[in-house]
Each structure stands twice: as C-alpha cells, then as structure tokens.
XYZ file of C-alpha atoms in Angstrom:
506
model
C -4.107 15.107 47.205
C -1.392 12.520 46.749
C 1.953 13.473 48.280
C 5.226 12.260 46.827
C 7.188 10.201 49.388
C 10.751 10.963 50.411
C 13.501 9.444 48.285
C 15.691 6.637 49.503
C 17.450 5.634 46.283
C 20.306 7.784 45.081
C 20.120 9.619 41.778
C 22.779 7.813 39.787
C 23.596 9.472 36.438
C 22.707 7.571 33.250
C 24.842 9.696 30.929
C 27.803 8.202 29.071
C 28.596 4.907 27.412
C 30.872 3.907 30.287
C 28.230 4.525 32.958
C 26.586 1.196 33.808
C 23.071 0.785 35.076
C 22.757 -0.056 38.736
C 19.705 -1.718 40.234
C 18.197 1.690 41.028
C 18.848 3.215 37.620
C 17.757 0.063 35.778
C 14.444 0.072 37.611
C 13.981 3.796 37.044
C 14.551 3.354 33.328
C 12.214 0.345 33.172
C 9.410 2.149 35.024
C 9.499 5.009 32.534
C 10.210 3.185 29.252
C 8.646 -0.251 29.760
C 5.789 0.418 32.233
C 7.522 -1.460 35.059
C 10.548 -3.478 36.003
C 10.352 -7.258 35.808
C 12.992 -9.727 37.030
C 13.850 -10.665 33.460
C 14.065 -7.081 32.212
C 16.072 -5.937 35.224
C 18.566 -8.765 34.735
C 19.052 -7.758 31.094
C 19.608 -4.104 32.002
C 22.015 -4.464 34.910
C 25.560 -3.554 33.899
C 24.537 -2.196 30.501
C 24.878 1.439 29.546
C 21.699 3.465 29.198
C 22.354 3.748 25.453
C 22.697 -0.021 25.070
C 19.615 -0.662 27.210
C 17.540 1.752 25.151
C 18.889 0.318 21.898
C 17.844 -3.183 22.964
C 14.345 -2.034 23.946
C 14.049 -0.184 20.629
C 15.300 -3.216 18.685
C 12.655 -5.394 20.324
C 10.040 -2.793 19.466
C 11.050 -2.643 15.823
C 11.406 -6.389 15.262
C 8.425 -7.713 17.221
C 5.548 -8.654 14.944
C 2.695 -6.202 14.875
C -0.638 -7.593 16.103
C -2.601 -9.087 13.188
C -5.925 -7.771 11.997
C -8.620 -9.271 14.253
C -11.133 -11.590 12.641
C -14.028 -9.223 13.362
C -12.373 -6.399 11.374
C -13.225 -6.828 7.658
C -10.535 -6.659 5.032
C -12.738 -4.330 2.976
C -15.248 -2.052 4.682
C -18.739 -1.714 3.261
C -20.729 1.267 4.510
C -23.928 -0.039 6.145
C -25.314 3.521 6.176
C -24.880 4.204 2.444
C -27.901 6.207 1.335
C -29.370 5.482 -2.092
C -32.082 7.427 -3.871
C -34.287 4.381 -3.405
C -33.427 3.896 0.312
C -36.230 3.534 2.800
C -35.751 6.264 5.436
C -36.746 4.131 8.418
C -34.638 1.191 7.281
C -31.652 3.525 6.884
C -32.113 4.893 10.413
C -32.226 1.362 11.800
C -29.145 0.387 9.801
C -27.226 3.397 11.188
C -28.280 2.578 14.748
C -27.179 -1.027 14.344
C -23.842 0.060 12.838
C -23.214 2.448 15.737
C -23.877 -0.304 18.266
C -21.643 -2.747 16.393
C -18.842 -0.162 16.224
C -19.024 0.369 19.986
C -18.866 -3.379 20.665
C -16.032 -4.022 18.222
C -14.048 -1.016 19.421
C -14.374 -2.417 22.945
C -12.906 -5.664 21.650
C -10.064 -3.684 20.045
C -9.364 -2.009 23.389
C -9.158 -5.396 25.088
C -6.704 -6.655 22.453
C -4.610 -3.500 22.809
C -4.548 -3.811 26.608
C -3.489 -7.440 26.376
C -0.727 -6.520 23.920
C 0.517 -3.784 26.260
C 0.391 -6.087 29.275
C 2.007 -9.153 27.766
C 3.629 -8.185 24.458
C 7.347 -8.492 23.825
C 7.763 -4.832 22.819
C 7.059 -2.666 25.893
C 8.867 0.412 24.532
C 6.741 0.288 21.393
C 3.705 0.121 23.661
C 4.935 3.073 25.704
C 5.372 5.225 22.605
C 2.070 4.030 21.123
C 0.360 5.329 24.258
C 2.307 8.582 24.018
C 0.945 9.272 20.546
C -2.495 7.928 21.417
C -2.672 10.383 24.313
C -1.774 13.283 22.000
C -3.836 12.568 18.915
C -6.894 10.990 20.546
C -9.672 9.480 18.497
C -13.203 8.489 19.427
C -15.136 5.603 17.949
C -18.262 7.680 18.574
C -17.033 10.284 16.073
C -15.334 7.904 13.644
C -18.179 5.395 13.542
C -16.310 2.391 12.144
C -14.116 -0.082 13.992
C -12.200 -0.763 10.760
C -10.889 2.824 10.754
C -10.151 2.646 14.492
C -8.111 -0.538 14.051
C -6.155 1.003 11.165
C -5.423 4.030 13.372
C -4.050 1.906 16.238
C -2.040 -0.211 13.808
C -0.562 2.962 12.291
C 0.569 4.231 15.708
C 2.138 0.869 16.553
C 3.893 0.701 13.178
C 5.376 4.203 13.390
C 5.871 4.460 17.162
C 9.655 4.004 16.966
C 10.366 5.544 13.562
C 10.154 9.327 13.193
C 7.512 11.852 14.112
C 7.360 13.436 10.615
C 6.769 10.022 8.993
C 4.057 9.263 11.540
C 2.336 12.606 10.927
C 2.480 12.095 7.162
C 0.696 8.763 7.539
C -1.702 10.090 10.156
C -3.057 12.917 8.008
C -4.436 10.377 5.495
C -5.602 7.828 8.068
C -9.357 7.237 7.606
C -9.978 7.885 11.305
C -8.361 11.328 10.964
C -10.317 12.325 7.856
C -13.595 11.261 9.472
C -12.883 12.469 13.028
C -11.743 15.935 11.982
C -14.168 16.394 9.105
C -11.979 16.827 6.036
C -13.201 13.703 4.263
C -14.721 15.259 1.151
C -13.193 18.665 1.890
C -13.792 21.146 -0.943
C -11.902 24.299 -1.906
C -15.158 26.259 -1.582
C -15.451 25.308 2.097
C -12.014 24.576 3.640
C -12.145 22.450 6.849
C -11.087 25.137 9.321
C -11.880 23.100 12.460
C -9.723 20.213 11.217
C -6.795 22.579 10.638
C -7.138 24.059 14.129
C -7.150 20.644 15.799
C -4.148 19.463 13.805
C -2.177 22.580 14.717
C -3.230 22.309 18.370
C -2.677 18.586 18.934
C -0.320 17.368 16.202
C 2.028 20.200 15.378
C 2.683 23.294 17.490
C 0.101 23.642 20.260
C -2.527 26.283 21.043
C -1.459 29.904 20.712
C 1.553 29.101 18.519
C -0.007 29.994 15.171
C -2.089 32.747 13.609
C -5.590 32.739 12.164
C -4.002 33.032 8.732
C -1.908 29.888 9.402
C -5.037 27.907 10.309
C -6.875 29.181 7.242
C -3.970 28.243 4.962
C -3.694 24.734 6.439
C -7.451 24.276 6.023
C -7.038 25.039 2.317
C -4.188 22.489 2.138
C -6.471 19.792 3.580
C -8.976 20.064 0.732
C -9.292 17.546 -2.088
C -9.164 14.311 -0.098
C -12.023 11.881 0.354
C -12.525 8.269 1.388
C -13.740 6.030 -1.400
C -14.165 2.372 -2.319
C -11.047 0.400 -3.307
C -10.103 0.678 -6.990
C -12.050 -1.737 -9.155
C -14.862 -2.245 -6.669
C -18.261 -1.627 -8.236
C -20.600 0.658 -6.311
C -24.285 1.575 -6.693
C -24.939 4.262 -9.275
C -27.819 5.881 -7.392
C -26.061 7.169 -4.216
C -28.165 10.040 -2.922
C -26.131 13.296 -3.223
C -28.390 14.932 -0.626
C -27.156 12.676 2.154
C -24.601 13.591 4.787
C -20.998 12.632 4.065
C -21.311 9.567 6.315
C -24.149 8.379 4.047
C -22.154 8.890 0.833
C -18.832 7.344 1.910
C -18.187 4.310 -0.306
C -15.037 3.042 1.396
C -11.986 3.868 3.502
C -9.337 4.344 0.801
C -7.993 7.948 0.626
C -8.336 9.454 -2.852
C -7.198 12.878 -4.038
C -9.457 14.887 -6.346
C -7.671 17.884 -7.943
C -11.035 19.459 -8.757
C -11.845 19.777 -5.068
C -8.370 20.938 -4.041
C -7.431 24.564 -3.397
C -4.211 24.735 -5.411
C -3.478 28.381 -4.744
C -0.298 29.424 -2.949
C -0.403 29.162 0.834
C 1.805 30.464 3.655
C 1.812 28.402 6.842
C 4.112 29.283 9.750
C 6.385 31.194 7.405
C 6.639 28.542 4.672
C 5.061 29.296 1.289
C 3.987 26.895 -1.450
C 0.973 25.334 -3.178
C 0.801 22.790 -0.336
C -1.569 19.856 -0.236
C -2.080 17.926 3.015
C 0.989 15.703 2.608
C 3.405 18.454 1.611
C 2.072 20.727 4.348
C 2.712 18.062 6.992
C 6.176 17.365 5.552
C 7.132 21.024 6.025
C 5.344 21.714 9.314
C 6.641 18.551 11.009
C 10.174 19.973 10.731
C 9.292 23.470 11.921
C 11.150 24.624 15.078
C 7.837 25.153 16.887
C 6.832 21.561 16.137
C 10.199 20.355 17.439
C 9.672 22.288 20.684
C 6.084 20.981 20.900
C 7.202 17.332 20.911
C 10.212 18.019 23.135
C 7.955 19.563 25.758
C 5.431 16.741 25.613
C 8.055 14.006 25.795
C 9.469 15.627 28.930
C 6.025 15.740 30.496
C 5.019 12.235 29.426
C 8.157 10.676 30.897
C 7.940 12.718 34.088
C 11.299 14.484 33.783
C 11.883 17.649 35.806
C 13.698 20.210 33.654
C 13.976 23.328 35.833
C 16.316 25.291 33.587
C 14.895 24.235 30.224
C 18.219 22.697 29.199
C 16.688 19.338 28.257
C 13.924 21.087 26.329
C 16.544 22.898 24.277
C 18.565 19.708 23.723
C 15.533 17.714 22.592
C 14.405 20.512 20.274
C 17.867 20.652 18.700
C 18.068 16.850 18.298
C 14.575 16.780 16.775
C 15.656 19.268 14.111
C 19.106 17.724 13.556
C 17.747 14.159 13.287
C 14.456 14.950 11.529
C 12.312 13.896 14.464
C 13.874 10.442 14.865
C 12.177 8.864 17.895
C 15.174 6.775 18.982
C 17.463 9.819 18.924
C 14.975 11.782 21.009
C 14.643 8.976 23.546
C 18.413 8.570 23.826
C 18.829 12.295 24.473
C 16.123 12.178 27.121
C 17.245 8.992 28.897
C 20.923 9.955 28.967
C 20.265 13.460 30.282
C 21.211 14.517 33.788
C 17.583 15.573 34.256
C 16.173 12.087 33.602
C 18.345 10.506 36.303
C 18.120 13.389 38.782
C 16.667 13.136 42.265
C 13.987 15.633 41.275
C 12.749 13.320 38.508
C 12.637 10.112 40.589
C 9.200 9.011 41.780
C 7.580 12.229 40.564
C 5.489 10.823 37.717
C 1.877 10.081 38.611
C 1.094 7.062 36.489
C -1.772 7.346 34.065
C -4.381 4.634 34.688
C -3.084 2.736 31.644
C 0.514 2.940 32.884
C -0.630 1.851 36.339
C -2.601 -1.179 35.145
C -0.166 -2.296 32.447
C 2.800 -1.861 34.776
C 1.094 -3.924 37.463
C 0.233 -6.718 35.037
C 3.742 -6.824 33.578
C 5.419 -6.743 37.003
C 3.180 -9.512 38.321
C 3.329 -11.600 35.126
C -0.404 -12.144 35.356
C -2.121 -14.970 33.500
C -4.606 -15.349 31.952
C -4.664 -11.967 30.298
C -6.645 -9.271 32.040
C -7.909 -7.175 29.116
C -11.664 -7.238 29.875
C -11.192 -6.557 33.595
C -8.628 -3.800 33.001
C -10.836 -2.142 30.381
C -13.746 -2.062 32.817
C -11.489 -0.598 35.495
C -10.054 2.002 33.077
C -13.528 3.303 32.271
C -14.059 3.947 35.995
C -10.733 5.806 36.140
C -11.454 8.097 33.218
C -9.681 7.011 30.040
C -11.150 4.859 27.339
C -8.285 4.079 24.995
C -10.301 4.572 21.831
C -12.772 7.166 23.065
C -10.769 10.314 23.858
C -12.451 13.252 25.664
C -14.956 15.456 23.823
C -15.577 12.771 21.174
C -11.868 12.797 20.346
C -11.529 16.573 20.102
C -9.224 16.764 23.132
C -6.161 14.759 24.282
C -6.100 12.760 27.499
C -5.408 14.543 30.782
C -2.074 14.044 32.535
C -0.355 14.200 35.915
C -2.532 15.196 38.840
C -5.530 15.636 36.540
C -5.833 11.836 36.651
C -6.706 12.116 40.356
C -9.730 14.375 39.939
C -12.600 14.063 40.643
C -12.387 12.068 43.864
C -14.240 9.110 42.363
C -11.442 8.726 39.832
C -8.855 8.427 42.605
C -11.051 5.957 44.492
C -11.273 3.775 41.393
C -7.477 3.773 41.012
C -7.111 2.265 44.454
C -9.265 -0.714 43.397
C -7.000 -1.950 40.613
C -6.085 -5.088 42.537
C -9.731 -6.011 42.896
C -10.170 -5.789 39.124
C -7.144 -7.999 38.533
C -7.992 -10.614 41.147
C -11.754 -10.730 40.763
C -12.585 -9.304 44.194
C -16.178 -8.142 44.559
C -16.299 -4.341 44.589
C -14.525 -3.830 41.267
C -16.396 -6.487 39.310
C -19.838 -6.288 40.866
C -19.578 -9.724 42.526
C -20.922 -10.630 45.927
C -18.400 -11.692 48.555
C -19.752 -15.234 48.753
C -19.033 -15.695 45.033
C -15.397 -14.887 45.716
C -15.342 -17.237 48.694
C -16.849 -19.978 46.557
C -14.049 -19.562 44.020
C -16.281 -18.421 41.181
C -14.543 -15.065 40.689
C -12.414 -14.452 37.622
C -9.132 -14.807 39.495
C -5.704 -14.229 38.018
C -2.994 -16.894 37.924
C 0.248 -15.584 39.423
C 2.712 -18.432 40.166
C 5.217 -16.383 42.192
C 2.433 -15.326 44.565
C 1.477 -18.944 45.074
C 5.105 -19.686 45.955
C 5.082 -16.869 48.530
C 1.838 -18.171 50.009
C 3.382 -21.627 50.344
C 6.027 -20.086 52.609
C 3.290 -18.967 55.008
C 5.388 -16.309 56.776
C 3.665 -12.912 56.567
C 6.872 -10.874 56.845
C 8.544 -12.792 54.030
C 5.417 -12.484 51.885
C 5.432 -8.703 52.345
C 9.134 -8.514 51.523
C 8.616 -10.622 48.399
C 5.757 -8.457 47.187
C 7.703 -5.231 47.765
C 10.763 -6.629 46.012
C 8.726 -7.653 42.991
C 6.356 -4.710 42.589
C 8.751 -1.830 43.292
C 6.637 0.886 44.977
C 8.055 4.331 45.738
C 10.176 4.670 48.899
C 8.511 5.454 52.205
C 5.940 2.651 52.389
C 5.826 0.956 55.803
C 5.858 -2.864 55.563
C 3.652 -3.050 58.673
C 0.891 -1.374 56.665
C 0.940 -4.280 54.229
C 1.325 -6.922 56.908
C -2.028 -5.824 58.309
C -3.608 -7.014 55.057
C -3.232 -10.623 56.204
C -6.754 -10.449 57.632
C -8.233 -8.817 54.523
C -10.486 -10.025 51.699
C -11.573 -13.658 52.207
C -11.108 -16.116 49.381
C -7.716 -14.730 48.340
C -4.244 -15.912 49.327
C -2.035 -13.869 51.631
C 0.163 -12.544 48.813
C -2.879 -11.363 46.883
C -4.265 -9.637 49.946
C -0.936 -7.850 50.430
C -0.943 -6.789 46.777
C -4.522 -5.508 47.079
C -3.378 -3.300 49.949
C -0.233 -2.208 48.110
C -2.239 -1.114 45.074
C -4.318 1.186 47.303
C -1.298 3.124 48.567
C -0.040 6.462 47.181
C 3.432 4.951 46.796
C 2.239 2.526 44.122
C 0.727 5.327 42.042
C 4.138 6.835 41.265
C 6.954 5.990 38.880
C-alpha cells in the first residue's frame, strides 16, 4: 500500500485577503484546483490572495468557450431502433446491434475530446468541477445507448460546473441521459420509477440512509409524466408498435411533460409537502440541509482536505444554505479554510487516474494532445469517463480504492509509457520505439534539458517542473539514465518519476 511521504513544505495559511500565496501555497492550490502547477499558472498566483486566485480561475472557467458539438454528433437524433408494426424482427435486431456498436465508438471519441479539453483547455477549474460532478452522477453509454445524449450530458456538466448545484440538478433531472439511464423516460403514475428515485436520492441529493422508504416512493411519483419525444413539428411514423420496449418507441431526445401520465397527488419528501413534479421536487430538495451536508462532505473528500473536527463540514453546509449552493462560494470557503492549508491536508490526496494523467499532461505541456493514449491507459486503471461502474448505477471509487486491485496500481505506474509511446503501455515492441515509430510526445522543455547533457541538472529540472511530493531521492531518478532505449534522458527520468509513490499524491 502506498505510504504518504514526510512533509518538507510548511503549511502556510491561505485565509484572509491580506495573506499572499507563497510558492508552496500556490502550488498546493494549483494541484487541487487546476490538476497541477505550471510555470505560467504559478507565476500568476504568486503574491495574490487565495480569494483573488480562485476568482481568476473561476472567471476563466466561466468565460472560456464551451467545446462545440462534434461533427459526429447529430443536431437531431433519429432512433435507429424505432420499432414499427411493419418492422422486420431480424432487421430490427441488426439495427440495434449496429447502433450499440456505433454508440460505443462515438462515446470513445467523446472521451478523447473530453480528455484533450481537460489536458489543454484554458479553464482547468471548470474541468476540475466537471470531473467532480461526473464522479458523483456517473453515466454509462451502455445503459444510455446514444452518444447524442452522452454528449449533451457532458456539455451540461461543463456549462453548470461553476454556477450553482441546485441549477445543475434542475437541468440534470431532465437531461436525456438521466431519463434513459435511470428509467423514468415514459414514467407513468400507475408505475412510479422507484429505482430512479432511489438512485437520485443516493447519488444526487442526500446519500444512502438519509431518507425513508416513503421519501423514495414520493419522489418516484414526482418523476412521472416525463418522456423523450421528437422535436416539435417533426413528423414521425404513425405505426410505431406499442408493444415494443421504451427504447424501441422513443422518437427523440426532447423532454416532454404529459399531465395524463403524471401523479399529481400531494407528496411529502424529506419533510416538504406539495404536488411536486420532477422540477419542483429538485428545486426543494436541492436546498434541503441534508443535501447541503451531502455536497459539503463530498467536496471535502474530493479535494483531499482533512477536517478532523468537522468544522469545515459545518462551514460548507452553512454557506451552501446561505448562498443557495453557489459553487464559487463553496470553493472560496474551502480554499480559504485553515483545514485546506493545514499540514494534515498537504500531500494526502491520492490522485484519481484522471487527475494523475491530466495533471501530468498540463505540467509537462505535452503536444500533440494525448487523448487516445490517455484513454487507453485510463481503461487499464479502472475509470472510463463515460462508462461509470455497474452500467452507471454507481459513482466512481475514490482515494485508496483507486489502488486496488494490484493490477490497477501497476497500470498507474506506466503512465509515462502511455504518454511517450514506450512499448509496454501501447503494445509496441522495443525495436519499434528504437526505430522512432512510436507515438512520441513533443515536450520542448525536455529537449532543452537533454541538450544540457548533465544528468544531475536534468533530474533537478524534472523535479522542479513536475512537483512530486517531498521525500523523493534524486539519486533514484538519476539511475534512470540507463533506462528505456529510444527516449531522451529527460523522458527516461520522467518515466521513472511517474512510477514513484510520490508522484501519485497531491
């Protein structure tokens, strides 16, 4: 099991507008909020207050253009598995199989685009919060079945990542991926979607064990009445087979409310009573004290803050309720807390594989983009960004769970091979690397270090740039000079650095 190294940097406080970020505190903040520190980011943070630094990161996240819709995602989705009374059964089965395969391929392309945006985009804080929500809500292309809905889901998280949690939840409950994934597309008052209500309470709102059976039943009734249909004005076949499964009757991805299917009776959910539909239920529940505590607890865990007395948990819960779940207010409370800057919180966060890979790419300023290689490496480490565990029924693991089983930890240590095109990570033979045919990354600052030729200075340059946890012996990296053939000295040092426990921490 990975052991956290001893600390060598002091725990400077970040609280207060007059407290200025030092090199240590600037790097700590960057590792947690922006995946990693880069020379440019560090220079912009030094001397600023934590509030000003966070405000600038948030401003960049709110003003940076959102990634456009990829060309392979249609503007209007047409269901290839629509079942008509006249449909040939075998042809329909083949059409469904082909659509499933196409969804898997296109969702893989979406993952690559998302990885590249995280690694090289101008809004790292937006990316950090997008991953936070992605890790909570989890969706699986295998359950959703359409890359159009998966793209809309990712776009929604990016759009709302730095707004407020209630506004995000309100949009999320009508996202096509949510209606399909959780099974309340076409929900009818005669058969309320109980499983959907349970998953929303567990993963979106209050957490397991924080609600009653009656609460889940009432929320299930609130989720009725919604279905996904064709856009208004679009003509559809008149002979859709009513005997087909919902996936074979879905005419589009536009949410539509049908009062005839809705259970309009009074409902009581977590102490609030009304004739709630899905939107009004989420509006009320998103501001419930248990929901506030749910997100406070998960923000503390996601950002690796040690809160031994529960003071930060209480502060975040209060701010959530006072500021209606405003994400910037929550982040400011967290970053400016004594707990965030404490010795106990430094170098204690085990990076998720996504954090590890994205942080490495941003710190190294890798070109060309590494999306395909990183995606392949991520699958070996456990997470697939758009294929959450249990077909999207469970959130991602966290902390030390990323290190189990042993094969997952072994894959983490091979990140450098995936980035530089070394053989074991990409299935290449050594002679292909030696012949220069590997998909190697372009990293100008490494080439400059190699031009120096002095092993000690190369090691120092790599350590300065990539910011591992304290305790790593430079002699361990210097021994990498005789490592993988076909790569420069700096790359060989980085390969060795990436396989150390110190690089796995933030």
